[in-house]
Amino acid sequence: MKNKVCRSLVKLSLSLAFLATPLMLCAQQLHFSKQQQEGTVSLNFAWQDMNDAAQQLNFSENSGAFFKPFRNFRAYNPLSAQQAVVKKTLKAWQADPIDGVSIKLTRDNGQLGIGLTATSENALQDASAHLKRLSGEAKEQYLAQRFYHIFTRHDGKQGVKPDHVKIAEQSAPLLKALKPIILETVELRNIRLVTDYTFNFIQSIPYSKLASRQTSAGAGFVPPMQLLYQNQGDCDSKVTLASALLRSLMPRIEMIMVFIDGHALMGINAPLQAGDKTISYEGITYVLGEPTGPAQYPLGKIALQSEQAIDAGLYTVEKFHVNETVDEE
């Protein structure tokens, strides 16, 4: 869901009634360019922030940081996954078989499966339970190796989606080159200044529409460094970038990613201000934020559609808390 409600300015008419007409303004990227030479990528961004001030951010990084960490990430293929999980389950069974039970691969309309034969009903039940456990472990391993996981929506429906938290965790160290650059502009000890600067930057990056998490199988999602390189991303991609960049800037801040139908936002455990939109999760209060854009929302303000979903409880939370091994240098 693209944030269509942007910061408004009031334009007064010249009539005696002084009728106010809202002039909607969105985050504006003023410039983007990239250069690549001798194994280094240089990116140059310029944008107009929510105070109408021109901002710029230029940095260089080894090209490997943009392409190597998630080079195997691609859209999830259910058929390939099912075949791989069946084979992995069969291998795990062979390493830990049950006496009196035989097992074999089956194929039905192109779908691989596993058939069981047992000497008794009890043995068959035990074998089925054992097989289910092995299959579940095999699927979790398969997904984790490809940066995916099982996602449960607010209505209980399940699907497979990119593991945004894991991707953000592994992307944060790749963004360290931005920390001293950003600190030239904002004060690190002021959580809101750092967050709003980060949000404004990401809000100004061109937006691409989010495909359904339940059916897209990760198509359209790009990891943080690739998003910066391509200068475009959907809301899931932008929230992952915002989380990774804020983790690099503020390693000890507790954060969450919040997923509603067709959209994503995030929450930060920051000091509260009047009017903040918040949610509580596992005893912690988080101030919500909209890094997607193009609307220039500061921390604590979110789109009307997001607010309605939050108030109705139609959301799912994923924690992005501190990794004990985080490097604060």
Coordinates of N, CA, C and O in Angstrom, one line a residue, residues 60-194:
S60 N 30.6 5.4 -0.7 CA 31.2 4.4 -1.6 C 31.4 3.2 -0.7 O 31.6 3.2 0.5
E61 N 31.2 2.0 -1.4 CA 31.4 0.7 -0.7 C 31.9 -0.3 -1.7 O 31.7 -0.1 -3.0
N62 N 32.6 -1.3 -1.2 CA 33.1 -2.4 -2.1 C 31.9 -3.0 -2.8 O 30.9 -3.2 -2.2
S63 N 32.0 -3.3 -4.1 CA 30.9 -3.8 -4.8 C 30.4 -5.1 -4.3 O 29.2 -5.4 -4.4
G64 N 31.2 -5.8 -3.6 CA 30.8 -7.1 -3.1 C 29.7 -6.9 -2.0 O 28.9 -7.8 -1.8
A65 N 29.7 -5.8 -1.3 CA 28.7 -5.5 -0.3 C 27.3 -5.4 -0.9 O 26.3 -5.6 -0.2
F66 N 27.3 -5.0 -2.1 CA 26.0 -4.8 -2.8 C 25.4 -6.1 -3.4 O 24.2 -6.3 -3.4
F67 N 26.3 -7.0 -3.8 CA 25.8 -8.2 -4.5 C 26.1 -9.5 -3.9 O 25.4 -10.5 -4.2
K68 N 27.1 -9.7 -3.1 CA 27.5 -11.0 -2.6 C 26.6 -11.5 -1.4 O 26.2 -12.7 -1.4
P69 N 26.3 -10.7 -0.4 CA 25.6 -11.3 0.8 C 24.3 -12.0 0.5 O 24.0 -13.0 1.1
F70 N 23.5 -11.5 -0.5 CA 22.2 -12.2 -0.8 C 22.1 -12.6 -2.3 O 21.1 -12.5 -2.9
R71 N 23.2 -13.0 -2.8 CA 23.3 -13.3 -4.2 C 22.4 -14.5 -4.5 O 22.0 -14.7 -5.7
N72 N 22.1 -15.4 -3.5 CA 21.3 -16.6 -3.8 C 19.8 -16.3 -3.5 O 19.0 -17.2 -3.6
F73 N 19.5 -15.1 -3.1 CA 18.1 -14.8 -2.8 C 17.3 -14.6 -4.1 O 17.7 -13.9 -5.0
R74 N 16.2 -15.3 -4.2 CA 15.4 -15.2 -5.3 C 13.9 -15.6 -4.9 O 13.7 -16.0 -3.8
A75 N 13.0 -15.3 -5.8 CA 11.6 -15.6 -5.5 C 11.4 -17.1 -5.1 O 12.1 -18.0 -5.7
Y76 N 10.6 -17.3 -4.2 CA 10.4 -18.7 -3.6 C 9.6 -19.5 -4.6 O 8.5 -19.0 -5.2
N77 N 10.1 -20.7 -4.9 CA 9.4 -21.6 -5.9 C 8.8 -22.8 -5.1 O 9.6 -23.7 -4.6
P78 N 7.5 -22.8 -4.9 CA 6.9 -23.9 -4.1 C 7.2 -25.3 -4.6 O 7.4 -26.2 -3.7
L79 N 7.2 -25.5 -5.9 CA 7.5 -26.9 -6.4 C 8.9 -27.3 -6.1 O 9.1 -28.4 -5.6
S80 N 9.8 -26.4 -6.4 CA 11.2 -26.7 -6.1 C 11.5 -27.0 -4.6 O 12.2 -27.9 -4.2
A81 N 10.8 -26.1 -3.8 CA 10.9 -26.3 -2.3 C 10.4 -27.6 -1.9 O 11.0 -28.3 -1.1
Q82 N 9.2 -28.0 -2.4 CA 8.6 -29.3 -2.0 C 9.5 -30.5 -2.4 O 9.6 -31.4 -1.6
Q83 N 10.0 -30.4 -3.5 CA 10.9 -31.5 -3.9 C 12.2 -31.6 -3.1 O 12.6 -32.7 -2.7
A84 N 12.8 -30.5 -2.8 CA 14.0 -30.4 -1.9 C 13.7 -30.9 -0.5 O 14.5 -31.6 0.1
V85 N 12.5 -30.5 0.0 CA 12.2 -30.9 1.4 C 11.9 -32.4 1.5 O 12.3 -33.0 2.4
V86 N 11.2 -32.9 0.5 CA 11.0 -34.4 0.5 C 12.3 -35.2 0.4 O 12.5 -36.1 1.2
K87 N 13.2 -34.8 -0.4 CA 14.5 -35.5 -0.5 C 15.3 -35.3 0.8 O 15.9 -36.3 1.3
K88 N 15.3 -34.1 1.4 CA 16.0 -33.9 2.6 C 15.3 -34.7 3.8 O 16.0 -35.2 4.7
T89 N 14.0 -34.8 3.8 CA 13.3 -35.6 4.8 C 13.7 -37.1 4.7 O 13.9 -37.8 5.7
L90 N 13.7 -37.6 3.4 CA 14.0 -39.0 3.2 C 15.4 -39.3 3.7 O 15.7 -40.3 4.4
K91 N 16.4 -38.4 3.5 CA 17.7 -38.5 3.9 C 17.8 -38.6 5.4 O 18.5 -39.4 6.0
A92 N 17.0 -37.7 6.1 CA 17.0 -37.6 7.5 C 16.4 -38.9 8.1 O 16.9 -39.4 9.1
W93 N 15.4 -39.4 7.5 CA 14.8 -40.7 7.9 C 15.8 -41.8 7.9 O 15.9 -42.6 8.8
Q94 N 16.5 -41.9 6.8 CA 17.5 -43.0 6.6 C 18.6 -42.9 7.6 O 19.1 -44.0 8.0
A95 N 18.8 -41.7 8.2 CA 19.8 -41.6 9.2 C 19.2 -41.9 10.6 O 20.0 -42.2 11.6
D96 N 17.9 -42.0 10.7 CA 17.2 -42.2 12.0 C 15.9 -43.0 11.7 O 14.8 -42.5 12.0
P97 N 16.0 -44.2 11.3 CA 14.8 -45.0 10.9 C 14.1 -45.6 12.1 O 14.6 -45.5 13.2
I98 N 12.9 -46.0 11.9 CA 12.1 -46.7 12.9 C 12.0 -48.2 12.5 O 11.6 -48.5 11.4
D99 N 12.3 -49.1 13.4 CA 12.2 -50.5 13.2 C 10.8 -50.9 12.8 O 9.8 -50.4 13.4
G100 N 10.7 -51.8 11.8 CA 9.4 -52.3 11.4 C 8.6 -51.4 10.5 O 7.5 -51.6 10.1
V101 N 9.3 -50.3 10.0 CA 8.6 -49.4 9.1 C 9.5 -49.2 7.8 O 10.7 -49.0 7.9
S102 N 8.9 -49.4 6.7 CA 9.6 -49.1 5.4 C 9.1 -47.8 4.8 O 7.9 -47.4 5.0
I103 N 9.9 -47.2 4.0 CA 9.6 -45.9 3.5 C 10.1 -45.8 2.0 O 11.0 -46.4 1.6
K104 N 9.3 -45.1 1.2 CA 9.7 -45.0 -0.2 C 9.2 -43.7 -0.8 O 8.2 -43.1 -0.3
L105 N 9.8 -43.2 -1.8 CA 9.4 -42.0 -2.5 C 8.1 -42.3 -3.4 O 8.1 -43.4 -4.0
T106 N 7.2 -41.4 -3.4 CA 6.0 -41.6 -4.3 C 5.9 -40.4 -5.2 O 6.5 -39.3 -5.0
R107 N 5.2 -40.5 -6.3 CA 5.0 -39.4 -7.2 C 3.5 -39.4 -7.6 O 3.0 -40.4 -8.1
D108 N 2.8 -38.3 -7.5 CA 1.4 -38.2 -7.8 C 1.2 -36.9 -8.5 O 1.4 -35.8 -8.0
N109 N 0.9 -37.0 -9.8 CA 0.7 -35.8 -10.7 C 1.9 -34.8 -10.6 O 1.8 -33.6 -10.5
G110 N 3.1 -35.4 -10.6 CA 4.3 -34.6 -10.6 C 4.8 -34.2 -9.2 O 5.8 -33.6 -9.1
Q111 N 4.0 -34.5 -8.2 CA 4.3 -34.1 -6.8 C 5.0 -35.3 -6.1 O 4.5 -36.4 -6.1
L112 N 6.2 -35.0 -5.6 CA 6.9 -36.0 -4.8 C 6.3 -36.1 -3.5 O 5.8 -35.2 -2.9
G113 N 6.3 -37.3 -2.9 CA 5.8 -37.6 -1.6 C 6.6 -38.7 -1.0 O 7.5 -39.3 -1.6
I114 N 6.2 -39.1 0.2 CA 6.8 -40.2 0.9 C 5.7 -41.2 1.4 O 4.8 -40.7 2.1
G115 N 5.9 -42.5 1.1 CA 4.9 -43.5 1.5 C 5.5 -44.3 2.6 O 6.7 -44.6 2.7
L116 N 4.6 -44.7 3.6 CA 5.0 -45.5 4.7 C 4.3 -46.8 4.8 O 3.1 -46.9 4.4
T117 N 5.0 -47.9 5.1 CA 4.4 -49.2 5.4 C 4.9 -49.7 6.7 O 6.1 -49.7 7.0
A118 N 4.0 -50.1 7.6 CA 4.4 -50.6 8.9 C 3.7 -51.9 9.3 O 2.7 -52.3 8.6
T119 N 4.3 -52.6 10.2 CA 3.8 -53.9 10.6 C 2.6 -53.8 11.6 O 1.9 -54.8 11.8
S120 N 2.3 -52.6 12.1 CA 1.2 -52.4 13.0 C 0.7 -51.0 12.9 O 1.4 -50.1 12.4
E121 N -0.6 -50.8 13.4 CA -1.2 -49.5 13.4 C -0.4 -48.5 14.3 O -0.2 -47.4 13.9
N122 N 0.0 -49.0 15.4 CA 0.8 -48.2 16.3 C 2.1 -47.7 15.7 O 2.5 -46.6 15.9
A123 N 2.8 -48.7 15.1 CA 4.1 -48.3 14.4 C 3.9 -47.3 13.3 O 4.7 -46.4 13.1
L124 N 2.7 -47.4 12.6 CA 2.4 -46.5 11.5 C 2.2 -45.1 12.1 O 2.6 -44.1 11.5
Q125 N 1.5 -45.0 13.2 CA 1.2 -43.7 13.8 C 2.5 -43.1 14.3 O 2.7 -41.9 14.1
D126 N 3.4 -43.9 14.9 CA 4.6 -43.3 15.4 C 5.5 -42.9 14.2 O 6.2 -41.8 14.3
A127 N 5.5 -43.7 13.2 CA 6.3 -43.3 12.0 C 5.8 -42.0 11.3 O 6.6 -41.2 10.9
S128 N 4.5 -41.9 11.3 CA 3.9 -40.7 10.7 C 4.3 -39.4 11.5 O 4.6 -38.4 10.9
A129 N 4.2 -39.6 12.8 CA 4.6 -38.4 13.6 C 6.1 -38.1 13.5 O 6.4 -36.9 13.4
H130 N 6.9 -39.1 13.4 CA 8.3 -38.9 13.2 C 8.6 -38.3 11.9 O 9.4 -37.3 11.8
L131 N 7.9 -38.8 10.8 CA 8.1 -38.2 9.5 C 7.7 -36.7 9.4 O 8.3 -35.9 8.8
K132 N 6.6 -36.4 10.1 CA 6.1 -35.0 10.1 C 7.1 -34.1 10.8 O 7.3 -33.0 10.3
R133 N 7.7 -34.6 11.9 CA 8.7 -33.8 12.5 C 9.9 -33.5 11.6 O 10.4 -32.4 11.5
L134 N 10.4 -34.6 11.0 CA 11.6 -34.5 10.1 C 11.3 -33.6 8.9 O 12.1 -32.8 8.5
S135 N 10.0 -33.7 8.4 CA 9.7 -32.8 7.3 C 9.6 -31.4 7.7 O 10.1 -30.5 6.9
G136 N 9.1 -31.1 8.9 CA 9.0 -29.7 9.4 C 10.4 -29.1 9.6 O 10.7 -28.0 9.2
E137 N 11.3 -29.9 10.1 CA 12.7 -29.5 10.3 C 13.4 -29.2 9.0 O 14.1 -28.2 8.8
A138 N 13.1 -30.1 8.0 CA 13.7 -29.9 6.7 C 13.2 -28.7 6.0 O 14.0 -28.0 5.3
K139 N 11.9 -28.4 6.1 CA 11.4 -27.2 5.5 C 12.0 -25.9 6.2 O 12.3 -24.9 5.5
E140 N 12.1 -25.9 7.5 CA 12.6 -24.7 8.2 C 14.1 -24.5 7.7 O 14.5 -23.3 7.5
Q141 N 14.8 -25.6 7.6 CA 16.2 -25.4 7.2 C 16.3 -24.9 5.7 O 17.1 -24.1 5.4
Y142 N 15.5 -25.5 4.9 CA 15.4 -25.0 3.5 C 15.1 -23.6 3.4 O 15.8 -22.8 2.6
L143 N 14.1 -23.1 4.1 CA 13.7 -21.7 4.0 C 14.8 -20.8 4.6 O 15.1 -19.8 4.0
A144 N 15.3 -21.2 5.7 CA 16.4 -20.4 6.4 C 17.6 -20.2 5.5 O 18.2 -19.1 5.5
Q145 N 18.0 -21.2 4.8 CA 19.1 -21.1 3.9 C 18.9 -20.1 2.8 O 19.8 -19.6 2.2
R146 N 17.6 -19.8 2.5 CA 17.3 -19.0 1.4 C 16.6 -17.7 1.9 O 16.1 -16.9 1.1
F147 N 16.8 -17.4 3.2 CA 16.3 -16.1 3.8 C 14.8 -16.0 3.7 O 14.2 -14.9 3.4
Y148 N 14.1 -17.1 3.9 CA 12.6 -17.1 3.9 C 12.2 -17.7 5.3 O 13.0 -18.4 6.0
H149 N 10.9 -17.6 5.6 CA 10.4 -18.2 6.8 C 8.9 -18.3 6.6 O 8.3 -17.7 5.8
I150 N 8.2 -19.1 7.5 CA 6.8 -19.2 7.6 C 6.2 -18.0 8.2 O 6.6 -17.7 9.4
F151 N 5.3 -17.3 7.6 CA 4.7 -16.1 8.1 C 3.2 -16.4 8.4 O 2.5 -16.9 7.6
T152 N 2.8 -16.0 9.6 CA 1.4 -16.1 10.0 C 0.8 -14.7 10.1 O 1.2 -13.9 10.8
R153 N -0.3 -14.5 9.3 CA -1.0 -13.3 9.3 C -1.8 -13.1 10.5 O -2.0 -14.0 11.3
H154 N -2.4 -11.9 10.7 CA -3.2 -11.6 11.8 C -4.5 -12.4 11.8 O -5.1 -12.7 12.9
D155 N -4.9 -13.0 10.7 CA -6.1 -13.8 10.6 C -5.8 -15.3 10.8 O -6.6 -16.2 10.6
G156 N -4.5 -15.6 11.0 CA -4.1 -17.0 11.2 C -3.7 -17.7 9.9 O -3.1 -18.8 10.0
K157 N -3.9 -17.1 8.8 CA -3.4 -17.7 7.5 C -1.9 -17.7 7.4 O -1.3 -16.7 7.9
Q158 N -1.4 -18.8 6.9 CA 0.1 -18.9 6.8 C 0.6 -18.8 5.3 O -0.2 -19.2 4.4
G159 N 1.8 -18.4 5.2 CA 2.4 -18.4 3.9 C 3.9 -18.3 4.1 O 4.4 -18.2 5.2
V160 N 4.6 -18.3 3.0 CA 6.1 -18.1 3.0 C 6.4 -16.7 2.5 O 6.0 -16.3 1.5
K161 N 7.3 -16.0 3.3 CA 7.7 -14.7 2.9 C 9.2 -14.5 3.2 O 9.8 -15.3 4.0
P162 N 9.9 -13.5 2.6 CA 11.2 -13.3 3.0 C 11.4 -13.0 4.5 O 10.5 -12.4 5.1
D163 N 12.4 -13.5 5.1 CA 12.7 -13.2 6.5 C 13.3 -11.8 6.7 O 14.5 -11.7 6.7
H164 N 12.4 -10.8 6.8 CA 12.9 -9.4 6.7 C 13.8 -9.1 7.9 O 14.7 -8.4 7.8
V165 N 13.5 -9.7 9.1 CA 14.3 -9.4 10.3 C 15.7 -10.0 10.1 O 16.7 -9.3 10.3
K166 N 15.8 -11.2 9.6 CA 17.2 -11.8 9.4 C 17.9 -11.0 8.3 O 19.2 -10.8 8.5
I167 N 17.3 -10.6 7.3 CA 17.9 -9.9 6.2 C 18.4 -8.5 6.7 O 19.5 -8.1 6.4
A168 N 17.6 -7.9 7.6 CA 18.0 -6.6 8.1 C 19.2 -6.8 9.1 O 20.1 -6.0 9.1
E169 N 19.2 -7.8 9.9 CA 20.3 -8.1 10.8 C 21.6 -8.3 10.0 O 22.6 -7.7 10.4
Q170 N 21.6 -9.0 8.9 CA 22.8 -9.3 8.2 C 23.2 -8.1 7.3 O 24.3 -8.0 6.8
S171 N 22.2 -7.2 7.1 CA 22.5 -6.0 6.2 C 23.1 -4.8 7.0 O 23.8 -4.0 6.5
A172 N 22.8 -4.8 8.3 CA 23.2 -3.6 9.2 C 24.7 -3.4 9.1 O 25.1 -2.3 8.9
P173 N 25.6 -4.4 9.2 CA 27.0 -4.2 9.1 C 27.4 -3.6 7.8 O 28.5 -2.9 7.7
L174 N 26.7 -3.9 6.7 CA 27.1 -3.5 5.4 C 26.8 -2.0 5.2 O 27.3 -1.4 4.3
L175 N 26.0 -1.4 6.2 CA 25.6 0.0 6.1 C 26.5 0.9 7.0 O 26.2 2.1 7.1
K176 N 27.5 0.4 7.6 CA 28.3 1.2 8.5 C 29.0 2.4 7.9 O 29.2 3.4 8.6
A177 N 29.2 2.3 6.6 CA 29.9 3.5 6.0 C 29.0 4.7 6.0 O 29.5 5.9 5.9
L178 N 27.7 4.5 6.2 CA 26.7 5.7 6.2 C 26.7 6.4 7.6 O 26.3 7.5 7.7
K179 N 27.2 5.7 8.7 CA 27.0 6.2 10.0 C 27.8 7.5 10.2 O 27.2 8.6 10.6
P180 N 29.1 7.6 9.9 CA 29.8 8.9 10.1 C 29.2 10.0 9.2 O 29.2 11.2 9.5
I181 N 28.7 9.6 8.0 CA 28.2 10.6 7.1 C 26.9 11.2 7.6 O 26.7 12.4 7.6
I182 N 26.0 10.4 8.2 CA 24.7 10.8 8.7 C 25.0 11.7 10.0 O 24.3 12.7 10.2
L183 N 26.0 11.3 10.8 CA 26.3 12.0 12.0 C 26.8 13.4 11.8 O 26.9 14.2 12.7
E184 N 27.3 13.6 10.6 CA 27.7 15.0 10.3 C 26.5 15.9 10.2 O 26.6 17.2 10.3
T185 N 25.3 15.3 10.0 CA 24.0 16.1 9.9 C 23.2 16.1 11.1 O 22.6 17.1 11.5
V186 N 23.1 14.9 11.8 CA 22.2 14.8 12.9 C 22.9 14.3 14.1 O 24.0 13.7 14.0
E187 N 22.3 14.6 15.3 CA 22.9 14.2 16.5 C 22.4 12.8 16.9 O 21.2 12.5 17.1
L188 N 23.4 11.8 17.1 CA 23.1 10.4 17.3 C 22.2 10.3 18.6 O 21.4 9.4 18.7
R189 N 22.5 11.1 19.6 CA 21.8 10.9 20.9 C 20.3 11.3 20.8 O 19.5 11.0 21.7
N190 N 19.9 12.0 19.8 CA 18.5 12.3 19.6 C 17.9 11.3 18.7 O 18.0 11.3 17.4
I191 N 17.1 10.4 19.3 CA 16.6 9.3 18.5 C 15.7 9.8 17.4 O 15.7 9.2 16.3
R192 N 14.9 10.8 17.7 CA 13.9 11.3 16.7 C 14.6 11.9 15.5 O 14.2 11.8 14.4
L193 N 15.6 12.7 15.8 CA 16.3 13.3 14.7 C 17.0 12.3 13.7 O 16.9 12.4 12.5
V194 N 17.6 11.3 14.3 CA 18.2 10.2 13.5 C 17.1 9.5 12.7 O 17.3 9.2 11.6

